[in-house]
Amino acid sequence: MLNIITVNVMVQPGPQAPTTSICGGDLLSPDKFLAYLYPEDHGCDTPNPANQYVLKRFGLGDFSSHISITGRPYLWAQWIAGLQFLSNDVKSGSSLSSSHMQNTIELLRRRIQARLSLLKQLVSLERSFIPVSGEYTNLYPAKIITHLTSWRRSTFEEFSNLPYCQSLVKEGFAHESDMFFTAVLERSSAKLICQVVVPPNYPVIVPMFSLCVQWHTVRTALNDYHVQEMESEVNVHYEELILQQSRDQILSNQLQRLTMCFDVYLETEAKNMAREGPVEISREKIYPRLARGPNRNKPFKYDSQLGIFTHR
């Protein structure tokens, strides 16, 4: 009656796949596993414009209320079947099917690999451990004092209510369909609160971070330029954390970079503070210059060859 192709998903992880993640338990859920395989293809609406008239005629309500029974009409499923909907007409053709078949199969393979990799990372993060693969260790100094103390699932509502996160929502970098997490990094009494946005098509689109420093005062990108600098290190310069075109570990690599950057932030800030008594934050990193330029930029960039921190 509806003349569309729908998809029902059943995911059966292998014996080596992690399945005990608290905050990532829905990564393999049928409702979310194939969402946004292609941009804007969430599978919640029927691609056939004529369907809304048919459903209304029989008093069946919106199509979305029937998804649990019918399955999801992803656009890629229509393309593989050779269906193309233009206005109220349905067109089909083998050329349409063949042109999308190989690409869609490759996207499905990548989605499975990406979700399992992300799930493994979440299991480690819940245990306050940032998993960094051996090939990435030279991107960071041997000694990092800042460490992860908490990782939990958050919500879009929580994220959008935070003043320092609202710019990401307004600029279209955070949506209700994304996954939201809150990480806490600590060194001594200082805390770095990280609001993390992980898109459904991770790692094709990398996570975004909004940061809040709690140390003597509360500092965010709204009132501290150097917090904005730290955000740029993971939101803008993330390509430096990708080796051999593999993005699967990008979330862990971003978090590890933030632990490194927070060390630099605290050490350079402590250097500027004239306080009596014992020093809470001692200098552990090597950087030729403390600050540079009119904004007093901090040396967040790590040179693995020399083992020093420099400015961008």
PDB file of C-alpha atoms in Angstrom:
ATOM      1  CA  MET A   1       0.000   0.000   0.000  1.00  0.00           C
ATOM      2  CA  LEU A   2       2.797   2.450   0.833  1.00  0.00           C
ATOM      3  CA  ASN A   3       5.183   1.329  -1.939  1.00  0.00           C
ATOM      4  CA  ILE A   4       8.343   1.824   0.112  1.00  0.00           C
ATOM      5  CA  ILE A   5      11.155  -0.374   1.383  1.00  0.00           C
ATOM      6  CA  THR A   6      11.605  -0.612   5.159  1.00  0.00           C
ATOM      7  CA  VAL A   7      14.440  -2.036   7.241  1.00  0.00           C
ATOM      8  CA  ASN A   8      14.362  -3.978  10.493  1.00  0.00           C
ATOM      9  CA  VAL A   9      17.707  -4.444  12.238  1.00  0.00           C
ATOM     10  CA  MET A  10      18.991  -7.180  14.498  1.00  0.00           C
ATOM     11  CA  VAL A  11      22.528  -6.791  15.843  1.00  0.00           C
ATOM     12  CA  GLN A  12      24.299  -9.839  17.247  1.00  0.00           C
ATOM     13  CA  PRO A  13      27.752  -8.825  18.558  1.00  0.00           C
ATOM     14  CA  GLY A  14      30.530 -11.399  18.438  1.00  0.00           C
ATOM     15  CA  PRO A  15      32.010 -12.947  21.597  1.00  0.00           C
ATOM     16  CA  GLN A  16      34.849 -10.381  21.668  1.00  0.00           C
ATOM     17  CA  ALA A  17      32.569  -7.352  21.368  1.00  0.00           C
ATOM     18  CA  PRO A  18      31.999  -5.340  24.575  1.00  0.00           C
ATOM     19  CA  THR A  19      28.381  -5.289  25.694  1.00  0.00           C
ATOM     20  CA  THR A  20      28.601  -3.952  29.252  1.00  0.00           C
ATOM     21  CA  SER A  21      28.846  -0.211  28.626  1.00  0.00           C
ATOM     22  CA  ILE A  22      26.480   1.794  30.823  1.00  0.00           C
ATOM     23  CA  CYS A  23      26.564   5.012  28.821  1.00  0.00           C
ATOM     24  CA  GLY A  24      26.865   3.342  25.410  1.00  0.00           C
ATOM     25  CA  GLY A  25      24.351   0.563  25.779  1.00  0.00           C
ATOM     26  CA  ASP A  26      22.201   1.923  22.948  1.00  0.00           C
ATOM     27  CA  LEU A  27      24.998   2.148  20.360  1.00  0.00           C
ATOM     28  CA  LEU A  28      23.949  -1.181  18.873  1.00  0.00           C
ATOM     29  CA  SER A  29      20.208  -0.694  19.362  1.00  0.00           C
ATOM     30  CA  PRO A  30      18.121  -1.327  16.218  1.00  0.00           C
ATOM     31  CA  ASP A  31      16.568   2.155  16.378  1.00  0.00           C
ATOM     32  CA  LYS A  32      19.916   3.972  16.261  1.00  0.00           C
ATOM     33  CA  PHE A  33      22.389   1.621  14.651  1.00  0.00           C
ATOM     34  CA  LEU A  34      21.764   2.673  11.034  1.00  0.00           C
ATOM     35  CA  ALA A  35      20.599   6.251  11.603  1.00  0.00           C
ATOM     36  CA  TYR A  36      22.365   8.899   9.512  1.00  0.00           C
ATOM     37  CA  LEU A  37      24.287   6.425   7.384  1.00  0.00           C
ATOM     38  CA  TYR A  38      23.780   9.174   4.823  1.00  0.00           C
ATOM     39  CA  PRO A  39      23.321  12.837   5.836  1.00  0.00           C
ATOM     40  CA  GLU A  40      19.819  13.612   7.148  1.00  0.00           C
ATOM     41  CA  ASP A  41      18.714   9.993   6.647  1.00  0.00           C
ATOM     42  CA  HIS A  42      17.250   9.230  10.090  1.00  0.00           C
ATOM     43  CA  GLY A  43      14.607   6.786   8.878  1.00  0.00           C
ATOM     44  CA  CYS A  44      11.754   8.419  10.799  1.00  0.00           C
ATOM     45  CA  ASP A  45       9.767   9.755   7.847  1.00  0.00           C
ATOM     46  CA  THR A  46       8.423   8.043   4.780  1.00  0.00           C
ATOM     47  CA  PRO A  47      10.254   9.059   1.591  1.00  0.00           C
ATOM     48  CA  ASN A  48       7.070   8.652  -0.451  1.00  0.00           C
ATOM     49  CA  PRO A  49       5.083  11.936  -0.337  1.00  0.00           C
ATOM     50  CA  ALA A  50       1.897  10.088  -1.283  1.00  0.00           C
ATOM     51  CA  ASN A  51       1.958   8.088   1.950  1.00  0.00           C
ATOM     52  CA  GLN A  52       0.729  10.946   4.126  1.00  0.00           C
ATOM     53  CA  TYR A  53      -2.472  11.148   2.097  1.00  0.00           C
ATOM     54  CA  VAL A  54      -3.011   7.381   2.259  1.00  0.00           C
ATOM     55  CA  LEU A  55      -2.486   7.280   6.020  1.00  0.00           C
ATOM     56  CA  LYS A  56      -4.762  10.256   6.547  1.00  0.00           C
ATOM     57  CA  ARG A  57      -7.450   8.725   4.376  1.00  0.00           C
ATOM     58  CA  PHE A  58      -7.559   5.566   6.487  1.00  0.00           C
ATOM     59  CA  GLY A  59      -7.157   7.443   9.772  1.00  0.00           C
ATOM     60  CA  LEU A  60      -3.830   5.809  10.588  1.00  0.00           C
ATOM     61  CA  GLY A  61      -2.034   8.902  11.881  1.00  0.00           C
ATOM     62  CA  ASP A  62       1.601   9.748  11.230  1.00  0.00           C
ATOM     63  CA  PHE A  63       3.955   7.229   9.699  1.00  0.00           C
ATOM     64  CA  SER A  64       6.387   7.552  12.620  1.00  0.00           C
ATOM     65  CA  SER A  65       3.861   5.881  14.925  1.00  0.00           C
ATOM     66  CA  HIS A  66       4.059   2.683  12.842  1.00  0.00           C
ATOM     67  CA  ILE A  67       7.856   2.354  12.635  1.00  0.00           C
ATOM     68  CA  SER A  68       8.028  -0.295  15.371  1.00  0.00           C
ATOM     69  CA  ILE A  69       5.885  -2.531  13.140  1.00  0.00           C
ATOM     70  CA  THR A  70       6.955  -1.578   9.625  1.00  0.00           C
ATOM     71  CA  GLY A  71      10.648  -0.863  10.178  1.00  0.00           C
ATOM     72  CA  ARG A  72      12.485   2.274   9.091  1.00  0.00           C
ATOM     73  CA  PRO A  73      12.299   3.506   5.469  1.00  0.00           C
ATOM     74  CA  TYR A  74      15.903   4.658   5.110  1.00  0.00           C
ATOM     75  CA  LEU A  75      16.631   6.471   1.873  1.00  0.00           C
ATOM     76  CA  TRP A  76      19.518   4.140   1.072  1.00  0.00           C
ATOM     77  CA  ALA A  77      17.101   1.183   1.219  1.00  0.00           C
ATOM     78  CA  GLN A  78      14.959   2.843  -1.459  1.00  0.00           C
ATOM     79  CA  TRP A  79      18.019   3.499  -3.617  1.00  0.00           C
ATOM     80  CA  ILE A  80      19.255  -0.093  -3.370  1.00  0.00           C
ATOM     81  CA  ALA A  81      15.784  -1.277  -4.379  1.00  0.00           C
ATOM     82  CA  GLY A  82      15.901   1.083  -7.353  1.00  0.00           C
ATOM     83  CA  LEU A  83      13.214   3.429  -6.017  1.00  0.00           C
ATOM     84  CA  GLN A  84      13.361   7.186  -6.357  1.00  0.00           C
ATOM     85  CA  PHE A  85      10.582   9.463  -5.172  1.00  0.00           C
ATOM     86  CA  LEU A  86      10.017  12.728  -6.998  1.00  0.00           C
ATOM     87  CA  SER A  87       6.942  14.691  -5.944  1.00  0.00           C
ATOM     88  CA  ASN A  88       4.172  12.092  -5.955  1.00  0.00           C
ATOM     89  CA  ASP A  89       5.703   9.785  -8.556  1.00  0.00           C
ATOM     90  CA  VAL A  90       7.666   6.606  -7.895  1.00  0.00           C
ATOM     91  CA  LYS A  91      10.459   5.798 -10.310  1.00  0.00           C
ATOM     92  CA  SER A  92      12.607   2.699 -10.279  1.00  0.00           C
ATOM     93  CA  GLY A  93      15.649   1.546 -12.164  1.00  0.00           C
ATOM     94  CA  SER A  94      18.555  -0.866 -12.013  1.00  0.00           C
ATOM     95  CA  SER A  95      21.060   1.939 -12.646  1.00  0.00           C
ATOM     96  CA  LEU A  96      19.938   3.710  -9.471  1.00  0.00           C
ATOM     97  CA  SER A  97      20.272   0.477  -7.508  1.00  0.00           C
ATOM     98  CA  SER A  98      23.742  -0.451  -8.772  1.00  0.00           C
ATOM     99  CA  SER A  99      25.114   3.061  -8.277  1.00  0.00           C
ATOM    100  CA  HIS A 100      24.303   2.979  -4.554  1.00  0.00           C
ATOM    101  CA  MET A 101      24.781  -0.696  -3.701  1.00  0.00           C
ATOM    102  CA  GLN A 102      28.569  -0.780  -3.351  1.00  0.00           C
ATOM    103  CA  ASN A 103      28.796   2.544  -1.523  1.00  0.00           C
ATOM    104  CA  THR A 104      26.048   1.599   0.937  1.00  0.00           C
ATOM    105  CA  ILE A 105      27.615  -1.771   1.718  1.00  0.00           C
ATOM    106  CA  GLU A 106      30.921  -0.029   2.440  1.00  0.00           C
ATOM    107  CA  LEU A 107      29.141   2.473   4.704  1.00  0.00           C
ATOM    108  CA  LEU A 108      27.461  -0.388   6.566  1.00  0.00           C
ATOM    109  CA  ARG A 109      30.823  -2.059   7.152  1.00  0.00           C
ATOM    110  CA  ARG A 110      32.321   1.182   8.416  1.00  0.00           C
ATOM    111  CA  ARG A 111      29.352   1.801  10.700  1.00  0.00           C
ATOM    112  CA  ILE A 112      29.746  -1.619  12.341  1.00  0.00           C
ATOM    113  CA  GLN A 113      33.473  -1.089  12.829  1.00  0.00           C
ATOM    114  CA  ALA A 114      33.005   2.452  14.149  1.00  0.00           C
ATOM    115  CA  ARG A 115      30.274   1.507  16.636  1.00  0.00           C
ATOM    116  CA  LEU A 116      32.247  -1.412  18.056  1.00  0.00           C
ATOM    117  CA  SER A 117      35.353   0.761  18.365  1.00  0.00           C
ATOM    118  CA  LEU A 118      33.375   3.523  20.075  1.00  0.00           C
ATOM    119  CA  LEU A 119      31.777   1.005  22.425  1.00  0.00           C
ATOM    120  CA  LYS A 120      35.213  -0.280  23.474  1.00  0.00           C
ATOM    121  CA  GLN A 121      36.357   3.262  24.165  1.00  0.00           C
ATOM    122  CA  LEU A 122      33.268   4.021  26.255  1.00  0.00           C
ATOM    123  CA  VAL A 123      33.818   0.911  28.371  1.00  0.00           C
ATOM    124  CA  SER A 124      37.335   2.148  29.196  1.00  0.00           C
ATOM    125  CA  LEU A 125      36.241   5.737  29.784  1.00  0.00           C
ATOM    126  CA  GLU A 126      33.595   4.606  32.262  1.00  0.00           C
ATOM    127  CA  ARG A 127      36.466   3.094  34.251  1.00  0.00           C
ATOM    128  CA  SER A 128      38.276   6.462  34.183  1.00  0.00           C
ATOM    129  CA  PHE A 129      40.890   5.163  31.753  1.00  0.00           C
ATOM    130  CA  ILE A 130      41.643   6.833  28.411  1.00  0.00           C
ATOM    131  CA  PRO A 131      42.623   4.094  25.935  1.00  0.00           C
ATOM    132  CA  VAL A 132      45.435   5.277  23.651  1.00  0.00           C
ATOM    133  CA  SER A 133      46.724   2.825  21.044  1.00  0.00           C
ATOM    134  CA  GLY A 134      50.460   2.298  20.735  1.00  0.00           C
ATOM    135  CA  GLU A 135      50.758   4.053  17.382  1.00  0.00           C
ATOM    136  CA  TYR A 136      49.442   7.278  18.933  1.00  0.00           C
ATOM    137  CA  THR A 137      51.588   7.429  22.074  1.00  0.00           C
ATOM    138  CA  ASN A 138      54.240   9.618  20.448  1.00  0.00           C
ATOM    139  CA  LEU A 139      51.620  12.353  20.055  1.00  0.00           C
ATOM    140  CA  TYR A 140      51.788  12.988  23.797  1.00  0.00           C
ATOM    141  CA  PRO A 141      54.526  13.480  26.397  1.00  0.00           C
ATOM    142  CA  ALA A 142      55.498  10.509  28.541  1.00  0.00           C
ATOM    143  CA  LYS A 143      54.282  12.223  31.715  1.00  0.00           C
ATOM    144  CA  ILE A 144      50.781  13.689  31.959  1.00  0.00           C
ATOM    145  CA  ILE A 145      49.529  14.508  35.437  1.00  0.00           C
ATOM    146  CA  THR A 146      45.940  15.482  34.604  1.00  0.00           C
ATOM    147  CA  HIS A 147      43.738  12.395  34.619  1.00  0.00           C
ATOM    148  CA  LEU A 148      40.169  11.380  33.870  1.00  0.00           C
ATOM    149  CA  THR A 149      38.061  10.957  37.006  1.00  0.00           C
ATOM    150  CA  SER A 150      34.528  10.719  35.628  1.00  0.00           C
ATOM    151  CA  TRP A 151      32.700   9.881  32.402  1.00  0.00           C
ATOM    152  CA  ARG A 152      28.921   9.774  32.175  1.00  0.00           C
ATOM    153  CA  ARG A 153      26.097  10.067  29.676  1.00  0.00           C
ATOM    154  CA  SER A 154      24.408  13.448  29.399  1.00  0.00           C
ATOM    155  CA  THR A 155      21.426  14.778  27.438  1.00  0.00           C
ATOM    156  CA  PHE A 156      20.747  17.416  24.833  1.00  0.00           C
ATOM    157  CA  GLU A 157      18.676  19.354  27.366  1.00  0.00           C
ATOM    158  CA  GLU A 158      21.520  19.435  29.887  1.00  0.00           C
ATOM    159  CA  PHE A 159      23.971  20.460  27.199  1.00  0.00           C
ATOM    160  CA  SER A 160      21.849  23.216  25.670  1.00  0.00           C
ATOM    161  CA  ASN A 161      21.096  24.725  29.102  1.00  0.00           C
ATOM    162  CA  LEU A 162      24.774  25.408  29.785  1.00  0.00           C
ATOM    163  CA  PRO A 163      25.690  28.971  28.693  1.00  0.00           C
ATOM    164  CA  TYR A 164      29.107  27.967  27.374  1.00  0.00           C
ATOM    165  CA  CYS A 165      27.559  25.224  25.199  1.00  0.00           C
ATOM    166  CA  GLN A 166      24.793  27.249  23.592  1.00  0.00           C
ATOM    167  CA  SER A 167      26.968  28.541  20.747  1.00  0.00           C
ATOM    168  CA  LEU A 168      27.459  24.978  19.465  1.00  0.00           C
ATOM    169  CA  VAL A 169      23.689  24.498  19.414  1.00  0.00           C
ATOM    170  CA  LYS A 170      23.045  27.820  17.659  1.00  0.00           C
ATOM    171  CA  GLU A 171      25.756  27.169  15.079  1.00  0.00           C
ATOM    172  CA  GLY A 172      24.390  23.711  14.268  1.00  0.00           C
ATOM    173  CA  PHE A 173      27.189  21.619  15.805  1.00  0.00           C
ATOM    174  CA  ALA A 174      24.917  19.913  18.342  1.00  0.00           C
ATOM    175  CA  HIS A 175      21.553  18.262  17.665  1.00  0.00           C
ATOM    176  CA  GLU A 176      19.050  16.189  19.607  1.00  0.00           C
ATOM    177  CA  SER A 177      20.068  13.162  17.532  1.00  0.00           C
ATOM    178  CA  ASP A 178      23.659  13.367  18.844  1.00  0.00           C
ATOM    179  CA  MET A 179      25.028  11.526  21.872  1.00  0.00           C
ATOM    180  CA  PHE A 180      26.112  13.702  24.795  1.00  0.00           C
ATOM    181  CA  PHE A 181      28.651  12.925  27.502  1.00  0.00           C
ATOM    182  CA  THR A 182      30.263  14.750  30.419  1.00  0.00           C
ATOM    183  CA  ALA A 183      33.891  14.085  31.311  1.00  0.00           C
ATOM    184  CA  VAL A 184      35.783  15.415  34.324  1.00  0.00           C
ATOM    185  CA  LEU A 185      39.567  15.817  34.180  1.00  0.00           C
ATOM    186  CA  GLU A 186      41.448  16.689  37.366  1.00  0.00           C
ATOM    187  CA  ARG A 187      44.838  17.796  38.569  1.00  0.00           C
ATOM    188  CA  SER A 188      45.190  18.692  42.240  1.00  0.00           C
ATOM    189  CA  SER A 189      42.187  20.908  43.083  1.00  0.00           C
ATOM    190  CA  ALA A 190      41.645  21.985  39.467  1.00  0.00           C
ATOM    191  CA  LYS A 191      38.911  20.450  37.335  1.00  0.00           C
ATOM    192  CA  LEU A 192      38.247  20.576  33.612  1.00  0.00           C
ATOM    193  CA  ILE A 193      34.604  19.788  32.845  1.00  0.00           C
ATOM    194  CA  CYS A 194      34.233  18.575  29.264  1.00  0.00           C
ATOM    195  CA  GLN A 195      30.854  18.542  27.543  1.00  0.00           C
ATOM    196  CA  VAL A 196      31.234  16.151  24.617  1.00  0.00           C
ATOM    197  CA  VAL A 197      29.030  15.878  21.524  1.00  0.00           C
ATOM    198  CA  VAL A 198      29.378  12.601  19.610  1.00  0.00           C
ATOM    199  CA  PRO A 199      27.435  12.588  16.311  1.00  0.00           C
ATOM    200  CA  PRO A 200      25.595   9.448  15.132  1.00  0.00           C
ATOM    201  CA  ASN A 201      27.925   9.132  12.138  1.00  0.00           C
ATOM    202  CA  TYR A 202      31.062   9.193  14.298  1.00  0.00           C
ATOM    203  CA  PRO A 203      33.898   9.177  13.332  1.00  0.00           C
ATOM    204  CA  VAL A 204      33.063  10.609   9.897  1.00  0.00           C
ATOM    205  CA  ILE A 205      32.191  13.727  11.876  1.00  0.00           C
ATOM    206  CA  VAL A 206      34.419  14.032  14.935  1.00  0.00           C
ATOM    207  CA  PRO A 207      33.202  14.852  18.468  1.00  0.00           C
ATOM    208  CA  MET A 208      32.961  18.467  19.594  1.00  0.00           C
ATOM    209  CA  PHE A 209      33.994  19.724  23.025  1.00  0.00           C
ATOM    210  CA  SER A 210      32.868  22.613  25.222  1.00  0.00           C
ATOM    211  CA  LEU A 211      35.063  23.199  28.260  1.00  0.00           C
ATOM    212  CA  CYS A 212      34.714  24.676  31.725  1.00  0.00           C
ATOM    213  CA  VAL A 213      37.659  25.156  34.092  1.00  0.00           C
ATOM    214  CA  GLN A 214      36.915  25.105  37.817  1.00  0.00           C
ATOM    215  CA  TRP A 215      39.983  26.389  39.627  1.00  0.00           C
ATOM    216  CA  HIS A 216      39.731  29.345  42.023  1.00  0.00           C
ATOM    217  CA  THR A 217      37.089  30.713  39.613  1.00  0.00           C
ATOM    218  CA  VAL A 218      34.865  29.309  36.874  1.00  0.00           C
ATOM    219  CA  ARG A 219      36.292  29.880  33.413  1.00  0.00           C
ATOM    220  CA  THR A 220      34.876  29.071  29.995  1.00  0.00           C
ATOM    221  CA  ALA A 221      35.432  30.278  26.446  1.00  0.00           C
ATOM    222  CA  LEU A 222      33.022  33.102  27.276  1.00  0.00           C
ATOM    223  CA  ASN A 223      35.395  34.708  29.781  1.00  0.00           C
ATOM    224  CA  ASP A 224      38.806  33.104  29.203  1.00  0.00           C
ATOM    225  CA  TYR A 225      40.523  33.136  25.818  1.00  0.00           C
ATOM    226  CA  HIS A 226      42.834  30.295  26.839  1.00  0.00           C
ATOM    227  CA  VAL A 227      39.880  27.952  27.395  1.00  0.00           C
ATOM    228  CA  GLN A 228      38.875  28.756  23.826  1.00  0.00           C
ATOM    229  CA  GLU A 229      42.413  27.836  22.784  1.00  0.00           C
ATOM    230  CA  MET A 230      42.067  24.433  24.448  1.00  0.00           C
ATOM    231  CA  GLU A 231      38.768  23.851  22.669  1.00  0.00           C
ATOM    232  CA  SER A 232      40.460  24.635  19.360  1.00  0.00           C
ATOM    233  CA  GLU A 233      43.109  22.015  20.056  1.00  0.00           C
ATOM    234  CA  VAL A 234      40.473  19.258  19.819  1.00  0.00           C
ATOM    235  CA  ASN A 235      37.707  20.886  17.759  1.00  0.00           C
ATOM    236  CA  VAL A 236      39.891  22.451  15.053  1.00  0.00           C
ATOM    237  CA  HIS A 237      43.286  20.737  15.072  1.00  0.00           C
ATOM    238  CA  TYR A 238      41.953  17.189  15.411  1.00  0.00           C
ATOM    239  CA  GLU A 239      43.505  16.106  12.079  1.00  0.00           C
ATOM    240  CA  GLU A 240      46.834  15.873  13.912  1.00  0.00           C
ATOM    241  CA  LEU A 241      45.309  13.049  15.963  1.00  0.00           C
ATOM    242  CA  ILE A 242      44.483  10.893  12.926  1.00  0.00           C
ATOM    243  CA  LEU A 243      47.067   8.467  11.551  1.00  0.00           C
ATOM    244  CA  GLN A 244      46.791   6.463   8.330  1.00  0.00           C
ATOM    245  CA  GLN A 245      43.314   7.841   7.659  1.00  0.00           C
ATOM    246  CA  SER A 246      41.883   5.922  10.639  1.00  0.00           C
ATOM    247  CA  ARG A 247      39.487   7.991  12.755  1.00  0.00           C
ATOM    248  CA  ASP A 248      38.177   5.219  14.971  1.00  0.00           C
ATOM    249  CA  GLN A 249      40.248   6.305  18.001  1.00  0.00           C
ATOM    250  CA  ILE A 250      39.634  10.040  17.630  1.00  0.00           C
ATOM    251  CA  LEU A 251      37.501  10.403  20.787  1.00  0.00           C
ATOM    252  CA  SER A 252      40.177   8.895  23.041  1.00  0.00           C
ATOM    253  CA  ASN A 253      42.887  10.896  21.300  1.00  0.00           C
ATOM    254  CA  GLN A 254      40.974  14.141  21.797  1.00  0.00           C
ATOM    255  CA  LEU A 255      40.542  13.418  25.506  1.00  0.00           C
ATOM    256  CA  GLN A 256      44.208  12.539  25.904  1.00  0.00           C
ATOM    257  CA  ARG A 257      45.185  15.783  24.190  1.00  0.00           C
ATOM    258  CA  LEU A 258      42.968  17.680  26.631  1.00  0.00           C
ATOM    259  CA  THR A 259      44.735  16.099  29.617  1.00  0.00           C
ATOM    260  CA  MET A 260      48.008  17.297  28.120  1.00  0.00           C
ATOM    261  CA  CYS A 261      46.674  20.776  27.368  1.00  0.00           C
ATOM    262  CA  PHE A 262      45.158  21.140  30.836  1.00  0.00           C
ATOM    263  CA  ASP A 263      48.587  20.436  32.318  1.00  0.00           C
ATOM    264  CA  VAL A 264      50.006  23.270  30.212  1.00  0.00           C
ATOM    265  CA  TYR A 265      47.096  25.557  31.068  1.00  0.00           C
ATOM    266  CA  LEU A 266      47.514  25.050  34.815  1.00  0.00           C
ATOM    267  CA  GLU A 267      51.297  25.254  34.817  1.00  0.00           C
ATOM    268  CA  THR A 268      51.365  28.495  32.836  1.00  0.00           C
ATOM    269  CA  GLU A 269      48.560  29.981  34.924  1.00  0.00           C
ATOM    270  CA  ALA A 270      50.303  29.008  38.160  1.00  0.00           C
ATOM    271  CA  LYS A 271      53.445  30.701  36.875  1.00  0.00           C
ATOM    272  CA  ASN A 272      51.516  33.961  36.621  1.00  0.00           C
ATOM    273  CA  MET A 273      50.039  33.701  40.106  1.00  0.00           C
ATOM    274  CA  ALA A 274      51.967  35.382  42.905  1.00  0.00           C
ATOM    275  CA  ARG A 275      50.948  33.274  45.886  1.00  0.00           C
ATOM    276  CA  GLU A 276      52.614  32.562  49.170  1.00  0.00           C
ATOM    277  CA  GLY A 277      52.934  29.117  50.637  1.00  0.00           C
ATOM    278  CA  PRO A 278      53.405  25.755  48.894  1.00  0.00           C
ATOM    279  CA  VAL A 279      53.002  25.568  45.125  1.00  0.00           C
ATOM    280  CA  GLU A 280      49.942  23.534  44.154  1.00  0.00           C
ATOM    281  CA  ILE A 281      50.811  23.205  40.466  1.00  0.00           C
ATOM    282  CA  SER A 282      54.485  22.635  39.739  1.00  0.00           C
ATOM    283  CA  ARG A 283      56.026  23.013  36.301  1.00  0.00           C
ATOM    284  CA  GLU A 284      56.511  19.633  34.635  1.00  0.00           C
ATOM    285  CA  LYS A 285      56.420  20.518  30.934  1.00  0.00           C
ATOM    286  CA  ILE A 286      59.121  22.173  28.833  1.00  0.00           C
ATOM    287  CA  TYR A 287      58.180  25.242  26.806  1.00  0.00           C
ATOM    288  CA  PRO A 288      60.657  27.890  25.600  1.00  0.00           C
ATOM    289  CA  ARG A 289      58.120  30.701  25.895  1.00  0.00           C
ATOM    290  CA  LEU A 290      55.332  31.108  28.416  1.00  0.00           C
ATOM    291  CA  ALA A 291      53.091  33.232  26.179  1.00  0.00           C
ATOM    292  CA  ARG A 292      53.078  34.834  22.761  1.00  0.00           C
ATOM    293  CA  GLY A 293      51.173  37.573  20.972  1.00  0.00           C
ATOM    294  CA  PRO A 294      48.658  40.159  22.169  1.00  0.00           C
ATOM    295  CA  ASN A 295      46.335  37.420  23.476  1.00  0.00           C
ATOM    296  CA  ARG A 296      49.190  35.828  25.441  1.00  0.00           C
ATOM    297  CA  ASN A 297      48.622  32.512  23.639  1.00  0.00           C
ATOM    298  CA  LYS A 298      49.696  29.440  25.567  1.00  0.00           C
ATOM    299  CA  PRO A 299      52.106  26.796  24.187  1.00  0.00           C
ATOM    300  CA  PHE A 300      49.586  23.998  23.670  1.00  0.00           C
ATOM    301  CA  LYS A 301      51.225  22.377  20.621  1.00  0.00           C
ATOM    302  CA  TYR A 302      53.423  19.400  21.494  1.00  0.00           C
ATOM    303  CA  ASP A 303      56.568  18.753  19.433  1.00  0.00           C
ATOM    304  CA  SER A 304      57.196  15.031  19.828  1.00  0.00           C
ATOM    305  CA  GLN A 305      60.608  15.233  18.162  1.00  0.00           C
ATOM    306  CA  LEU A 306      61.964  17.727  20.690  1.00  0.00           C
ATOM    307  CA  GLY A 307      59.700  16.841  23.601  1.00  0.00           C
ATOM    308  CA  ILE A 308      58.697  20.484  24.118  1.00  0.00           C
ATOM    309  CA  PHE A 309      55.544  22.593  23.871  1.00  0.00           C
ATOM    310  CA  THR A 310      55.361  25.442  21.378  1.00  0.00           C
ATOM    311  CA  HIS A 311      52.850  28.000  20.119  1.00  0.00           C
ATOM    312  CA  ARG A 312      50.781  27.718  16.980  1.00  0.00           C
TER     313      ARG A 312
END
